[in-house]
Short mmCIF file of the C-alpha atoms (twelve columns), coordinates in Angstrom:
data_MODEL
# 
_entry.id   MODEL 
# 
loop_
_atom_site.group_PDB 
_atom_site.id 
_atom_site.type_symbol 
_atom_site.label_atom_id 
_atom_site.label_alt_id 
_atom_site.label_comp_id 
_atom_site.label_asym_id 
_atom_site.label_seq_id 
_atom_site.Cartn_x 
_atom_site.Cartn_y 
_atom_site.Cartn_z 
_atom_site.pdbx_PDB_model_num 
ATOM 1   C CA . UNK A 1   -1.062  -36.404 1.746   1 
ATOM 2   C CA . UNK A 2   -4.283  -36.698 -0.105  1 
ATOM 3   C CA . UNK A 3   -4.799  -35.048 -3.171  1 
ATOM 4   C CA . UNK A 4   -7.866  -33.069 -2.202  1 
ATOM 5   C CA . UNK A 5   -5.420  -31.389 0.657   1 
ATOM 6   C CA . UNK A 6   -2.629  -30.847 -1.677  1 
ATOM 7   C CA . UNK A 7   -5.443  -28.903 -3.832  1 
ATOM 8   C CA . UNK A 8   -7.139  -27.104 -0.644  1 
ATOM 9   C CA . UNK A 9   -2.949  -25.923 0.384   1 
ATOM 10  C CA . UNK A 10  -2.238  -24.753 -2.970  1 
ATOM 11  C CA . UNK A 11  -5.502  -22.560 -3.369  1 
ATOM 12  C CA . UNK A 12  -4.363  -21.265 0.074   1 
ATOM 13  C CA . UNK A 13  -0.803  -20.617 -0.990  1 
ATOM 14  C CA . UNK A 14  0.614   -22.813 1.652   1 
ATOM 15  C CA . UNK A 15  1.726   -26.454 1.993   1 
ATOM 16  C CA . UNK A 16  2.286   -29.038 4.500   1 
ATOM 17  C CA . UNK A 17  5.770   -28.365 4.923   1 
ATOM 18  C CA . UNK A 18  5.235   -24.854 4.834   1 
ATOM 19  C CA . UNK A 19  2.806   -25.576 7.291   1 
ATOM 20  C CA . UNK A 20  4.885   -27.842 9.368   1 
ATOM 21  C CA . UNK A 21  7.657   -24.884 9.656   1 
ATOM 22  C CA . UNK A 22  5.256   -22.456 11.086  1 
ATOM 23  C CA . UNK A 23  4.210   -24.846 13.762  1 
ATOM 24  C CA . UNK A 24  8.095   -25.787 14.705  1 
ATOM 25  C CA . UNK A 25  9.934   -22.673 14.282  1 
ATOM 26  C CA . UNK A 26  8.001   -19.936 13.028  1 
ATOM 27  C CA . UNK A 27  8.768   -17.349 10.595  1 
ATOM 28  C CA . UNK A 28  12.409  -18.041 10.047  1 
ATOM 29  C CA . UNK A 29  15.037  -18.266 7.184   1 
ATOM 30  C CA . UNK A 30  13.642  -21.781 6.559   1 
ATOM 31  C CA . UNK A 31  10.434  -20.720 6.402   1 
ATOM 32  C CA . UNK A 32  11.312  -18.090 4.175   1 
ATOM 33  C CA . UNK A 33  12.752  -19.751 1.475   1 
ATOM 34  C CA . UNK A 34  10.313  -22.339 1.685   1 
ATOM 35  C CA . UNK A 35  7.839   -19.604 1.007   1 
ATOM 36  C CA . UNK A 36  9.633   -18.149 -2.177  1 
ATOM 37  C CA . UNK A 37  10.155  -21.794 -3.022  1 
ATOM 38  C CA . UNK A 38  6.684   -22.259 -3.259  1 
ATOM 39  C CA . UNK A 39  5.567   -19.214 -4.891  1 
ATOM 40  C CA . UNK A 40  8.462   -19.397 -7.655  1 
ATOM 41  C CA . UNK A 41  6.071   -17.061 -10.045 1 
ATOM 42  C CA . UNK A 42  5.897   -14.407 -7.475  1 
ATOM 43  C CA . UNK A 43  2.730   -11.656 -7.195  1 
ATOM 44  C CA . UNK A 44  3.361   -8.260  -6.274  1 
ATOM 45  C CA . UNK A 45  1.444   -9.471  -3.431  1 
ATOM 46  C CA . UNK A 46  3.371   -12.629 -2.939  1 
ATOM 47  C CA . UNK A 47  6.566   -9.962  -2.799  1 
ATOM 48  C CA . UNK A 48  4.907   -7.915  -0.653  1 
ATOM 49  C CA . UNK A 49  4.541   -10.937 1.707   1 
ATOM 50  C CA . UNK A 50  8.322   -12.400 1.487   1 
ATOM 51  C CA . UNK A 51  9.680   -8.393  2.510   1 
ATOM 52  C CA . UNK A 52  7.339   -8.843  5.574   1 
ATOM 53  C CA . UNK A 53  8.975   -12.177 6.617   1 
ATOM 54  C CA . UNK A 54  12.408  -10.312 5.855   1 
ATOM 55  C CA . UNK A 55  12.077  -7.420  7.979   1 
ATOM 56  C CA . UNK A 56  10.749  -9.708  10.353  1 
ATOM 57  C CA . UNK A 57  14.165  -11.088 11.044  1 
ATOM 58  C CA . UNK A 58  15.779  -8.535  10.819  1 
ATOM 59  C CA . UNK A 59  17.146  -9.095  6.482   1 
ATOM 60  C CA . UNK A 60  16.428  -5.346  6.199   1 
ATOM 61  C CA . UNK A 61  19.101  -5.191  2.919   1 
ATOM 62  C CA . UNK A 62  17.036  -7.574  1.297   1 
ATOM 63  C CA . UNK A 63  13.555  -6.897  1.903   1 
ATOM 64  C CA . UNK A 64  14.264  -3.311  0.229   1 
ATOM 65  C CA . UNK A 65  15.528  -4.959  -2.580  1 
ATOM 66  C CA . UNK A 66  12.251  -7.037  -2.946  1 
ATOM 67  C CA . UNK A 67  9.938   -4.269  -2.322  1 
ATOM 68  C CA . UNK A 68  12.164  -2.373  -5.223  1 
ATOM 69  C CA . UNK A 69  11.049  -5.134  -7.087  1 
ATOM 70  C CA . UNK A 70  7.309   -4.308  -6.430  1 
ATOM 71  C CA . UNK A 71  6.935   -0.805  -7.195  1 
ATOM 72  C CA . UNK A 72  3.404   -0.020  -6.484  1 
ATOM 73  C CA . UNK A 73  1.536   2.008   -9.045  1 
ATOM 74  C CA . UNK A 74  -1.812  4.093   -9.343  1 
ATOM 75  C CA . UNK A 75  -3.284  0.975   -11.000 1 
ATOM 76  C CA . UNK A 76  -2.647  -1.216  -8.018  1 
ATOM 77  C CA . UNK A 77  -5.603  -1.987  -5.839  1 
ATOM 78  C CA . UNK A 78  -5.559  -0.697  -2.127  1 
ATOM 79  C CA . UNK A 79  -4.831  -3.802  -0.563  1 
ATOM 80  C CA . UNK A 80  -1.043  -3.760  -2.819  1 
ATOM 81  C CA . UNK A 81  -1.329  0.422   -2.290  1 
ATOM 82  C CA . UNK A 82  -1.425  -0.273  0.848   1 
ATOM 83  C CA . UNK A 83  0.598   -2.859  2.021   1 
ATOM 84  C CA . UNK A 84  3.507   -2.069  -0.033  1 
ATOM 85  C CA . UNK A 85  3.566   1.650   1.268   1 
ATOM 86  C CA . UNK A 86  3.124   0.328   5.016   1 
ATOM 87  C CA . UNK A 87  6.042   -2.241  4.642   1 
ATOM 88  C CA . UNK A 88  8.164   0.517   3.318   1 
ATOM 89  C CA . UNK A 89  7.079   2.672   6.103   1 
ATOM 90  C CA . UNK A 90  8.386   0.038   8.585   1 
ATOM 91  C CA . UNK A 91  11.244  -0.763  6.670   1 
ATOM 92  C CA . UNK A 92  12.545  3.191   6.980   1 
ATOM 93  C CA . UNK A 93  11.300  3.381   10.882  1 
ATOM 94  C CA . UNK A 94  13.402  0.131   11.708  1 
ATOM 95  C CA . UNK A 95  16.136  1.676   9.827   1 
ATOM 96  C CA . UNK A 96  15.996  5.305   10.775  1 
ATOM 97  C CA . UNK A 97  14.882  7.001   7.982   1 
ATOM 98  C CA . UNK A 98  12.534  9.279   9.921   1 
ATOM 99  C CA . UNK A 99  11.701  11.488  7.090   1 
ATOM 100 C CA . UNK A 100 11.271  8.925   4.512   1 
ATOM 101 C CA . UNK A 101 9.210   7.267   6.980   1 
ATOM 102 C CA . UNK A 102 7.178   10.492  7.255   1 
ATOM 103 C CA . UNK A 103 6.390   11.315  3.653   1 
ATOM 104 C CA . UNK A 104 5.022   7.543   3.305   1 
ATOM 105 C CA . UNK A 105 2.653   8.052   6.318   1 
ATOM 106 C CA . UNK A 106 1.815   12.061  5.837   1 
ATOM 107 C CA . UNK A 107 1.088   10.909  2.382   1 
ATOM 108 C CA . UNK A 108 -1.288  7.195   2.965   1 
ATOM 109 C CA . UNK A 109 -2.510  8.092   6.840   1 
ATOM 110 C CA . UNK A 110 -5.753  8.126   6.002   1 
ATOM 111 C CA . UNK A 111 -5.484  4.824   3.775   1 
ATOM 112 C CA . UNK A 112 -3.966  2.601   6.741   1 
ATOM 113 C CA . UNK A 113 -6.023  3.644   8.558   1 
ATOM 114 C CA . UNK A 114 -8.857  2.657   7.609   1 
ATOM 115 C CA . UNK A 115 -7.131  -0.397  6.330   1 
ATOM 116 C CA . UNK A 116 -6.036  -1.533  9.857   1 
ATOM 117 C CA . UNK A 117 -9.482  -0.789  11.454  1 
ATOM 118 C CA . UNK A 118 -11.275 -3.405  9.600   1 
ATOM 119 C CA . UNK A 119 -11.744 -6.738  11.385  1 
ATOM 120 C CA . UNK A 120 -10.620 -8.696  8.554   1 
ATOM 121 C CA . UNK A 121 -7.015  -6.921  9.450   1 
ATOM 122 C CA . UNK A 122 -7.187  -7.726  13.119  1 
ATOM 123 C CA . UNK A 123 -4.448  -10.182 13.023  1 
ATOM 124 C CA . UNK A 124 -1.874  -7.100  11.503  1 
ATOM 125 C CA . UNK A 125 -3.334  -4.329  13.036  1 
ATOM 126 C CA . UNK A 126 -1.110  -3.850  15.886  1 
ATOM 127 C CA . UNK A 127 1.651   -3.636  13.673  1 
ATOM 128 C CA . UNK A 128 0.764   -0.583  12.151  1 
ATOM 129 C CA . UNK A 129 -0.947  0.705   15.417  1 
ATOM 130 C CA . UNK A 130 3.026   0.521   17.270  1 
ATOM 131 C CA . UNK A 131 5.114   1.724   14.228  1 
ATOM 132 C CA . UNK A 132 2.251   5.220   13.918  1 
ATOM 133 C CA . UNK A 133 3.730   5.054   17.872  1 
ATOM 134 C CA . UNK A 134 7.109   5.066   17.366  1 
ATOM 135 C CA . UNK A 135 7.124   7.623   14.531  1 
ATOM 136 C CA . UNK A 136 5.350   10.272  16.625  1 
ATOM 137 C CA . UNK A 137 7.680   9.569   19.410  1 
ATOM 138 C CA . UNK A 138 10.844  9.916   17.004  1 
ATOM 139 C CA . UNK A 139 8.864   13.417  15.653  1 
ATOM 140 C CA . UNK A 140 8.541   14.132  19.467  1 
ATOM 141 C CA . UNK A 141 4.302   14.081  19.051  1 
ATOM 142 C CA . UNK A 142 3.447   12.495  22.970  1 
ATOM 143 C CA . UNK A 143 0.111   12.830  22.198  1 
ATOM 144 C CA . UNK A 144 -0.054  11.014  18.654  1 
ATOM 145 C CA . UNK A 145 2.312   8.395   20.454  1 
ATOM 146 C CA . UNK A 146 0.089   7.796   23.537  1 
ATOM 147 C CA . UNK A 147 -3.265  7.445   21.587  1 
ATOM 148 C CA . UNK A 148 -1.689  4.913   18.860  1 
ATOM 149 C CA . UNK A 149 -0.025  3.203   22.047  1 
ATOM 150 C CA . UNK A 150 -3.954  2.842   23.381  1 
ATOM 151 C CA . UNK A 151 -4.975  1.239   20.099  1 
ATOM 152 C CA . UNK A 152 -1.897  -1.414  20.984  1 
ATOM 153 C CA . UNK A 153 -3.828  -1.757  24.422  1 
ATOM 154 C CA . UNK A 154 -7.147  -2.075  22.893  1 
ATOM 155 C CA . UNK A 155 -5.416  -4.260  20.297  1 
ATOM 156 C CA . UNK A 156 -4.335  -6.568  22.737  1 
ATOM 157 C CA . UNK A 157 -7.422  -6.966  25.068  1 
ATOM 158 C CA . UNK A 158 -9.222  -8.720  22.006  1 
ATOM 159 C CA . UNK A 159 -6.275  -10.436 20.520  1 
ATOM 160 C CA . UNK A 160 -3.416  -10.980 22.749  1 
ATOM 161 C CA . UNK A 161 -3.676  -13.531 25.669  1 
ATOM 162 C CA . UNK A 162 -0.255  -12.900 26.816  1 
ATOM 163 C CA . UNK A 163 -0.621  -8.694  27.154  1 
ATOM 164 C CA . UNK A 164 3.117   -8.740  26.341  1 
ATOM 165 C CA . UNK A 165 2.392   -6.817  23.280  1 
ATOM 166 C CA . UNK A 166 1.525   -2.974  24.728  1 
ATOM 167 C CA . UNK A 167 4.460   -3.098  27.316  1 
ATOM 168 C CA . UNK A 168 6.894   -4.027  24.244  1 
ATOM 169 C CA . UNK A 169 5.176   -1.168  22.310  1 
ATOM 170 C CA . UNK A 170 5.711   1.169   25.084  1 
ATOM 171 C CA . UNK A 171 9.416   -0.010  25.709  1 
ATOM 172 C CA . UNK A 172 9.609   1.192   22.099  1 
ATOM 173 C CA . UNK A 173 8.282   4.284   22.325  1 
ATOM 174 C CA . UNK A 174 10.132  5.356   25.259  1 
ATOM 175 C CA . UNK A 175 13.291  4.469   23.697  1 
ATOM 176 C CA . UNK A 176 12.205  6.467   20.562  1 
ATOM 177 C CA . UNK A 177 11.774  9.470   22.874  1 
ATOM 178 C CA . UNK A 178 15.170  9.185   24.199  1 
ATOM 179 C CA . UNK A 179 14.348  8.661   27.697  1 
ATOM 180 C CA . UNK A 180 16.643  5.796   27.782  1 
ATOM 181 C CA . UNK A 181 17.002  5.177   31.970  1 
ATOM 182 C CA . UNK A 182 12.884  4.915   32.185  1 
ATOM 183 C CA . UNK A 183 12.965  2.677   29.026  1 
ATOM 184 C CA . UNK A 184 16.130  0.409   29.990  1 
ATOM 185 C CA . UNK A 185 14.234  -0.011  33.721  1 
ATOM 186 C CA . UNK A 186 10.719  -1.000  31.249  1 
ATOM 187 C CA . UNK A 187 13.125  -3.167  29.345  1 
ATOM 188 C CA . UNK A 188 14.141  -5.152  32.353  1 
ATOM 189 C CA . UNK A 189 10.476  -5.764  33.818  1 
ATOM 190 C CA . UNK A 190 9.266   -6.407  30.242  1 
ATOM 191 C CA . UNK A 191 12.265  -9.477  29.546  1 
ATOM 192 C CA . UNK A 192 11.214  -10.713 32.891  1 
ATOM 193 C CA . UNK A 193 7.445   -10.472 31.865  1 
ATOM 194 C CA . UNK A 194 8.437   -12.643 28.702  1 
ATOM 195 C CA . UNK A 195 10.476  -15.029 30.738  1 
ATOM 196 C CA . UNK A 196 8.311   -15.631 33.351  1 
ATOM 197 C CA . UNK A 197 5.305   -16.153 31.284  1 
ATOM 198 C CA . UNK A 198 4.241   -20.068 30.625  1 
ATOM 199 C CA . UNK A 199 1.421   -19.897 28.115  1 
ATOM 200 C CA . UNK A 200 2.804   -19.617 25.276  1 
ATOM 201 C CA . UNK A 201 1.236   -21.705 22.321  1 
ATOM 202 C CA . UNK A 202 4.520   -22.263 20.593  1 
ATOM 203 C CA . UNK A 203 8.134   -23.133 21.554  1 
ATOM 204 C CA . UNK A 204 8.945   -20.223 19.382  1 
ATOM 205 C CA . UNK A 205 6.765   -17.306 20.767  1 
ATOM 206 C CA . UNK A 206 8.342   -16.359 23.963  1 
ATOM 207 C CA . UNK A 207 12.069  -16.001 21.699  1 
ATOM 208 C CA . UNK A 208 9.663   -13.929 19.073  1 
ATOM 209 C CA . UNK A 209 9.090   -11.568 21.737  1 
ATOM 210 C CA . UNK A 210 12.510  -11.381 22.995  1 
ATOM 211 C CA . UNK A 211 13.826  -10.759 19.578  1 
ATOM 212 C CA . UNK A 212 11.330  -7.610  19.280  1 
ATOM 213 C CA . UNK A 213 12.146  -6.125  22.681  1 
ATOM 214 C CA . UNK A 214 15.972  -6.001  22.219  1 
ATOM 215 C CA . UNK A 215 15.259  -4.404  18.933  1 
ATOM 216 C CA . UNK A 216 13.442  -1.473  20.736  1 
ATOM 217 C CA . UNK A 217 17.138  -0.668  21.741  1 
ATOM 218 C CA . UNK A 218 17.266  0.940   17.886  1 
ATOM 219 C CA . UNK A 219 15.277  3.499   18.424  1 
ATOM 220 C CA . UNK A 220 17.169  5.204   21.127  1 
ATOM 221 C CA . UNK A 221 19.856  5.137   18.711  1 
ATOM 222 C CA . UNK A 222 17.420  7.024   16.286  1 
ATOM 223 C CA . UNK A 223 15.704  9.601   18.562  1 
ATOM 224 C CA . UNK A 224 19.300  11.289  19.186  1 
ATOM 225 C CA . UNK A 225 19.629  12.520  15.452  1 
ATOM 226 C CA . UNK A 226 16.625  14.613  16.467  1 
ATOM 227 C CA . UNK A 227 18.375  16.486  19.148  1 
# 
């Protein structure tokens, strides 16, 4: 590799094998530690980033422990504010702390959203768009749920090719309601949907989106501490 591309990856915060990951497998445990490899003098930012990949697959234990190690403060500029208060959002929805879950979003509402509205956000907007679903669903708020599920729509008819993306998101919300027959007859069209599909730009993508739906299944789990 040429030096000017080893200098263009590093003020990028990537590399070639970083890069080469990605392209292969995705965000995975390899990936992962090839990340915190790479950025061995960590940001709060770069920390931020590494709980992301964490929660991703489903390292929920350890992601809390990273963003423990963050610890946003009032001196932190919105983009850390932010993201580190969203990730611990999503961190306490995947792992049913509803009311935790609740203070973070009461308390920053305003400040994702105008985060996740800007264009230069697009590619993490949906994100936040289906966990605001799921949390009204689990707080029993249809409305709330069905207007963040329409940003997921709208989401996807700029971004997603596939359009799996608002039927997982509503398999989700469903199951966060606790209507479990109507979400486990969703479930079944949407694994088909996945299955079925053939344009898929990576090896990797359609077993992304398999991995998400069958982790809708949570949230049932969730909505019945509400009854």
């Amino acid at each position: 590799m040429g030096l000017l591309k080893k200098v263009l990856y590093k003020l990028s915060g990537t590399s070639e094998e970083l890069q080469r990951i990605y392209v292969e497998k995705g965000v995975c445990d390899e990936y992962i530690e090839c990340y915190k490899k790479l950025h061995n003098k960590p940001t709060k930012l770069d920390r931020i980033t590494v709980a992301d990949f964490l929660i991703y697959v489903g390292r929920y234990e350890e992601a809390e422990g990273v963003l423990d190690r963050v610890k946003s403060s009032i001196l932190d500029d919105d983009d850390i504010k932010t993201l580190y208060n969203f990730e611990l959002m999503y961190l306490y929805i995947l792992t049913g702390r509803r009311e935790e879950a609740n203070n973070i979003y009461l308390k920053y509402r305003k400040l994702f959203d105008v985060y996740f509205s800007s264009r230069l956000r697009s590619n993490v907007s949906v994100v936040y768009y289906d966990n605001a679903a799921v949390l009204a669903a689990l707080n029993g708020n249809e409305q709330a749920a069905i207007n963040f599920h329409s940003l997921v729509e709208r989401w996807s008819e700029k971004y997603d090719e596939t359009k799996i993306m608002p039927r997982i998101s509503y398999v989700n919300i469903l199951y966060a309601f606790g209507r479990k027959d109507e979400a486990d007859e969703e479930y079944e069209a949407v694994k088909k949907i996945i299955n079925d599909f053939s344009g898929y730009k990576t090896d990797w993508q359609k077993e992304s989106f398999l991995r998400t739906l069958e982790r809708s299944k949570i949230f049932y789990s969730y909505s019945l501490r509400n009854i």
